């Protein structure tokens, strides 16, 4: 079992920045892929960015060039640096961790952290 704890959310004005962190504990040796998702009120959950233990990354088109995902294996931490934030980035952001054998959307989830971007 893997436990994930997110932090770093908050209220920021459009154009501002936030840095989210996801700290993992437990059976983290089973984890190959860590993904940030977000869900806005009334909308489906969407992938924001993903990273493998080896550092390969993937981003949603809507955040490319603005968000950067990174991993610190020594600290069991994945961070999401969010710059040039827009009101449409407002959502609850969730961290997900899974092995490569586990289907996307399954695996372990954190409790979420709220990001609110005011215009």
PDB file of C-alpha atoms in Angstrom:
ATOM      1  CA  UNK A   1       0.000   0.000   0.000  1.00  0.00           C
ATOM      2  CA  UNK A   2       1.199   3.477  -0.870  1.00  0.00           C
ATOM      3  CA  UNK A   3       0.173   6.619   0.948  1.00  0.00           C
ATOM      4  CA  UNK A   4       0.277   9.994  -0.771  1.00  0.00           C
ATOM      5  CA  UNK A   5       0.024  13.436   0.772  1.00  0.00           C
ATOM      6  CA  UNK A   6      -0.362  16.533  -1.373  1.00  0.00           C
ATOM      7  CA  UNK A   7       0.362  20.080  -0.291  1.00  0.00           C
ATOM      8  CA  UNK A   8       0.963  23.507  -1.744  1.00  0.00           C
ATOM      9  CA  UNK A   9      -2.457  24.509  -2.989  1.00  0.00           C
ATOM     10  CA  UNK A  10      -3.985  27.880  -2.325  1.00  0.00           C
ATOM     11  CA  UNK A  11      -5.432  31.059  -3.762  1.00  0.00           C
ATOM     12  CA  UNK A  12      -3.430  32.992  -6.319  1.00  0.00           C
ATOM     13  CA  UNK A  13      -4.108  35.714  -8.840  1.00  0.00           C
ATOM     14  CA  UNK A  14      -4.023  35.016 -12.541  1.00  0.00           C
ATOM     15  CA  UNK A  15      -0.453  35.073 -13.782  1.00  0.00           C
ATOM     16  CA  UNK A  16       0.882  33.874 -10.457  1.00  0.00           C
ATOM     17  CA  UNK A  17       2.623  30.666  -9.476  1.00  0.00           C
ATOM     18  CA  UNK A  18       2.153  27.769  -7.099  1.00  0.00           C
ATOM     19  CA  UNK A  19       4.196  24.689  -6.364  1.00  0.00           C
ATOM     20  CA  UNK A  20       2.413  21.492  -5.426  1.00  0.00           C
ATOM     21  CA  UNK A  21       4.137  18.602  -3.708  1.00  0.00           C
ATOM     22  CA  UNK A  22       3.187  14.951  -3.412  1.00  0.00           C
ATOM     23  CA  UNK A  23       5.056  12.914  -0.814  1.00  0.00           C
ATOM     24  CA  UNK A  24       4.818   9.148  -0.935  1.00  0.00           C
ATOM     25  CA  UNK A  25       5.319   6.553   1.778  1.00  0.00           C
ATOM     26  CA  UNK A  26       4.726   2.842   2.173  1.00  0.00           C
ATOM     27  CA  UNK A  27       5.400   0.381  -0.642  1.00  0.00           C
ATOM     28  CA  UNK A  28       6.807   3.011  -2.975  1.00  0.00           C
ATOM     29  CA  UNK A  29       9.226   0.541  -4.571  1.00  0.00           C
ATOM     30  CA  UNK A  30       6.245  -0.668  -6.592  1.00  0.00           C
ATOM     31  CA  UNK A  31       5.663   2.742  -8.125  1.00  0.00           C
ATOM     32  CA  UNK A  32       6.732   3.529 -11.679  1.00  0.00           C
ATOM     33  CA  UNK A  33       4.466   6.412 -12.660  1.00  0.00           C
ATOM     34  CA  UNK A  34       3.245   9.436 -10.694  1.00  0.00           C
ATOM     35  CA  UNK A  35       0.527  11.578 -12.192  1.00  0.00           C
ATOM     36  CA  UNK A  36      -1.107  14.847 -11.243  1.00  0.00           C
ATOM     37  CA  UNK A  37      -4.795  15.022 -12.093  1.00  0.00           C
ATOM     38  CA  UNK A  38      -7.256  17.808 -11.497  1.00  0.00           C
ATOM     39  CA  UNK A  39     -10.984  18.068 -11.243  1.00  0.00           C
ATOM     40  CA  UNK A  40     -12.943  21.283 -11.471  1.00  0.00           C
ATOM     41  CA  UNK A  41     -16.550  21.540 -10.245  1.00  0.00           C
ATOM     42  CA  UNK A  42     -18.920  19.953 -12.721  1.00  0.00           C
ATOM     43  CA  UNK A  43     -16.110  18.645 -14.899  1.00  0.00           C
ATOM     44  CA  UNK A  44     -14.433  15.317 -15.386  1.00  0.00           C
ATOM     45  CA  UNK A  45     -11.094  14.566 -13.865  1.00  0.00           C
ATOM     46  CA  UNK A  46      -8.262  15.263 -16.290  1.00  0.00           C
ATOM     47  CA  UNK A  47      -4.605  14.396 -16.466  1.00  0.00           C
ATOM     48  CA  UNK A  48      -2.332  17.361 -15.913  1.00  0.00           C
ATOM     49  CA  UNK A  49       1.173  15.906 -15.931  1.00  0.00           C
ATOM     50  CA  UNK A  50       2.901  12.592 -15.355  1.00  0.00           C
ATOM     51  CA  UNK A  51       6.429  11.462 -14.629  1.00  0.00           C
ATOM     52  CA  UNK A  52       8.175   8.110 -14.396  1.00  0.00           C
ATOM     53  CA  UNK A  53      10.810   7.147 -11.879  1.00  0.00           C
ATOM     54  CA  UNK A  54      13.347   7.590 -14.655  1.00  0.00           C
ATOM     55  CA  UNK A  55      12.225  11.152 -15.281  1.00  0.00           C
ATOM     56  CA  UNK A  56      10.193  10.819 -18.490  1.00  0.00           C
ATOM     57  CA  UNK A  57       7.352  13.332 -18.537  1.00  0.00           C
ATOM     58  CA  UNK A  58       4.004  13.901 -20.191  1.00  0.00           C
ATOM     59  CA  UNK A  59       1.811  17.000 -20.073  1.00  0.00           C
ATOM     60  CA  UNK A  60      -1.701  17.983 -21.020  1.00  0.00           C
ATOM     61  CA  UNK A  61      -1.707  20.403 -23.928  1.00  0.00           C
ATOM     62  CA  UNK A  62      -3.407  23.033 -21.799  1.00  0.00           C
ATOM     63  CA  UNK A  63      -0.468  23.246 -19.375  1.00  0.00           C
ATOM     64  CA  UNK A  64       2.512  22.711 -21.651  1.00  0.00           C
ATOM     65  CA  UNK A  65       5.034  25.495 -21.260  1.00  0.00           C
ATOM     66  CA  UNK A  66       3.473  26.637 -17.975  1.00  0.00           C
ATOM     67  CA  UNK A  67       3.689  23.610 -15.668  1.00  0.00           C
ATOM     68  CA  UNK A  68       6.723  21.513 -14.852  1.00  0.00           C
ATOM     69  CA  UNK A  69       6.633  18.151 -13.108  1.00  0.00           C
ATOM     70  CA  UNK A  70       9.733  16.865 -11.348  1.00  0.00           C
ATOM     71  CA  UNK A  71      10.727  14.003  -9.089  1.00  0.00           C
ATOM     72  CA  UNK A  72      13.103  13.721  -6.171  1.00  0.00           C
ATOM     73  CA  UNK A  73      13.524   9.993  -5.639  1.00  0.00           C
ATOM     74  CA  UNK A  74      15.625  10.490  -2.515  1.00  0.00           C
ATOM     75  CA  UNK A  75      12.749  12.362  -0.865  1.00  0.00           C
ATOM     76  CA  UNK A  76       9.932  10.303  -2.395  1.00  0.00           C
ATOM     77  CA  UNK A  77       8.487  13.570  -3.654  1.00  0.00           C
ATOM     78  CA  UNK A  78       6.956  14.650  -6.926  1.00  0.00           C
ATOM     79  CA  UNK A  79       6.451  18.361  -7.452  1.00  0.00           C
ATOM     80  CA  UNK A  80       4.328  20.334  -9.881  1.00  0.00           C
ATOM     81  CA  UNK A  81       5.539  23.858 -10.529  1.00  0.00           C
ATOM     82  CA  UNK A  82       2.682  25.879 -11.949  1.00  0.00           C
ATOM     83  CA  UNK A  83       3.455  29.224 -13.551  1.00  0.00           C
ATOM     84  CA  UNK A  84       1.323  31.715 -15.472  1.00  0.00           C
ATOM     85  CA  UNK A  85      -1.765  30.366 -13.785  1.00  0.00           C
ATOM     86  CA  UNK A  86      -5.150  31.008 -15.345  1.00  0.00           C
ATOM     87  CA  UNK A  87      -8.632  30.992 -13.802  1.00  0.00           C
ATOM     88  CA  UNK A  88      -9.346  27.807 -15.773  1.00  0.00           C
ATOM     89  CA  UNK A  89      -6.606  26.065 -13.778  1.00  0.00           C
ATOM     90  CA  UNK A  90      -8.873  26.284 -10.730  1.00  0.00           C
ATOM     91  CA  UNK A  91      -9.533  22.747  -9.508  1.00  0.00           C
ATOM     92  CA  UNK A  92      -8.726  20.201  -6.860  1.00  0.00           C
ATOM     93  CA  UNK A  93      -5.397  18.662  -7.764  1.00  0.00           C
ATOM     94  CA  UNK A  94      -4.766  15.022  -6.958  1.00  0.00           C
ATOM     95  CA  UNK A  95      -1.614  12.959  -6.962  1.00  0.00           C
ATOM     96  CA  UNK A  96      -1.786   9.378  -8.223  1.00  0.00           C
ATOM     97  CA  UNK A  97       0.869   6.709  -8.039  1.00  0.00           C
ATOM     98  CA  UNK A  98       0.821   3.369  -9.804  1.00  0.00           C
ATOM     99  CA  UNK A  99       2.997   0.648 -11.149  1.00  0.00           C
ATOM    100  CA  UNK A 100       3.378   0.274 -14.882  1.00  0.00           C
ATOM    101  CA  UNK A 101       1.204  -2.840 -14.668  1.00  0.00           C
ATOM    102  CA  UNK A 102      -1.685  -0.878 -13.176  1.00  0.00           C
ATOM    103  CA  UNK A 103      -4.183   0.834 -15.430  1.00  0.00           C
ATOM    104  CA  UNK A 104      -4.236   4.644 -15.522  1.00  0.00           C
ATOM    105  CA  UNK A 105      -6.624   6.040 -12.947  1.00  0.00           C
ATOM    106  CA  UNK A 106      -6.106   3.130 -10.578  1.00  0.00           C
ATOM    107  CA  UNK A 107      -3.391   2.772  -7.944  1.00  0.00           C
ATOM    108  CA  UNK A 108      -3.040   5.060  -4.936  1.00  0.00           C
ATOM    109  CA  UNK A 109      -4.525   8.535  -4.570  1.00  0.00           C
ATOM    110  CA  UNK A 110      -3.870  11.454  -2.287  1.00  0.00           C
ATOM    111  CA  UNK A 111      -6.566  13.505  -0.624  1.00  0.00           C
ATOM    112  CA  UNK A 112      -6.256  16.408  -3.049  1.00  0.00           C
ATOM    113  CA  UNK A 113      -5.271  20.042  -2.682  1.00  0.00           C
ATOM    114  CA  UNK A 114      -7.372  22.990  -3.812  1.00  0.00           C
ATOM    115  CA  UNK A 115      -5.966  25.462  -6.298  1.00  0.00           C
ATOM    116  CA  UNK A 116      -7.972  28.619  -6.909  1.00  0.00           C
ATOM    117  CA  UNK A 117      -6.900  31.191  -9.466  1.00  0.00           C
ATOM    118  CA  UNK A 118      -8.688  34.518  -9.364  1.00  0.00           C
ATOM    119  CA  UNK A 119      -9.050  36.754 -12.383  1.00  0.00           C
TER     120      UNK A 119
END
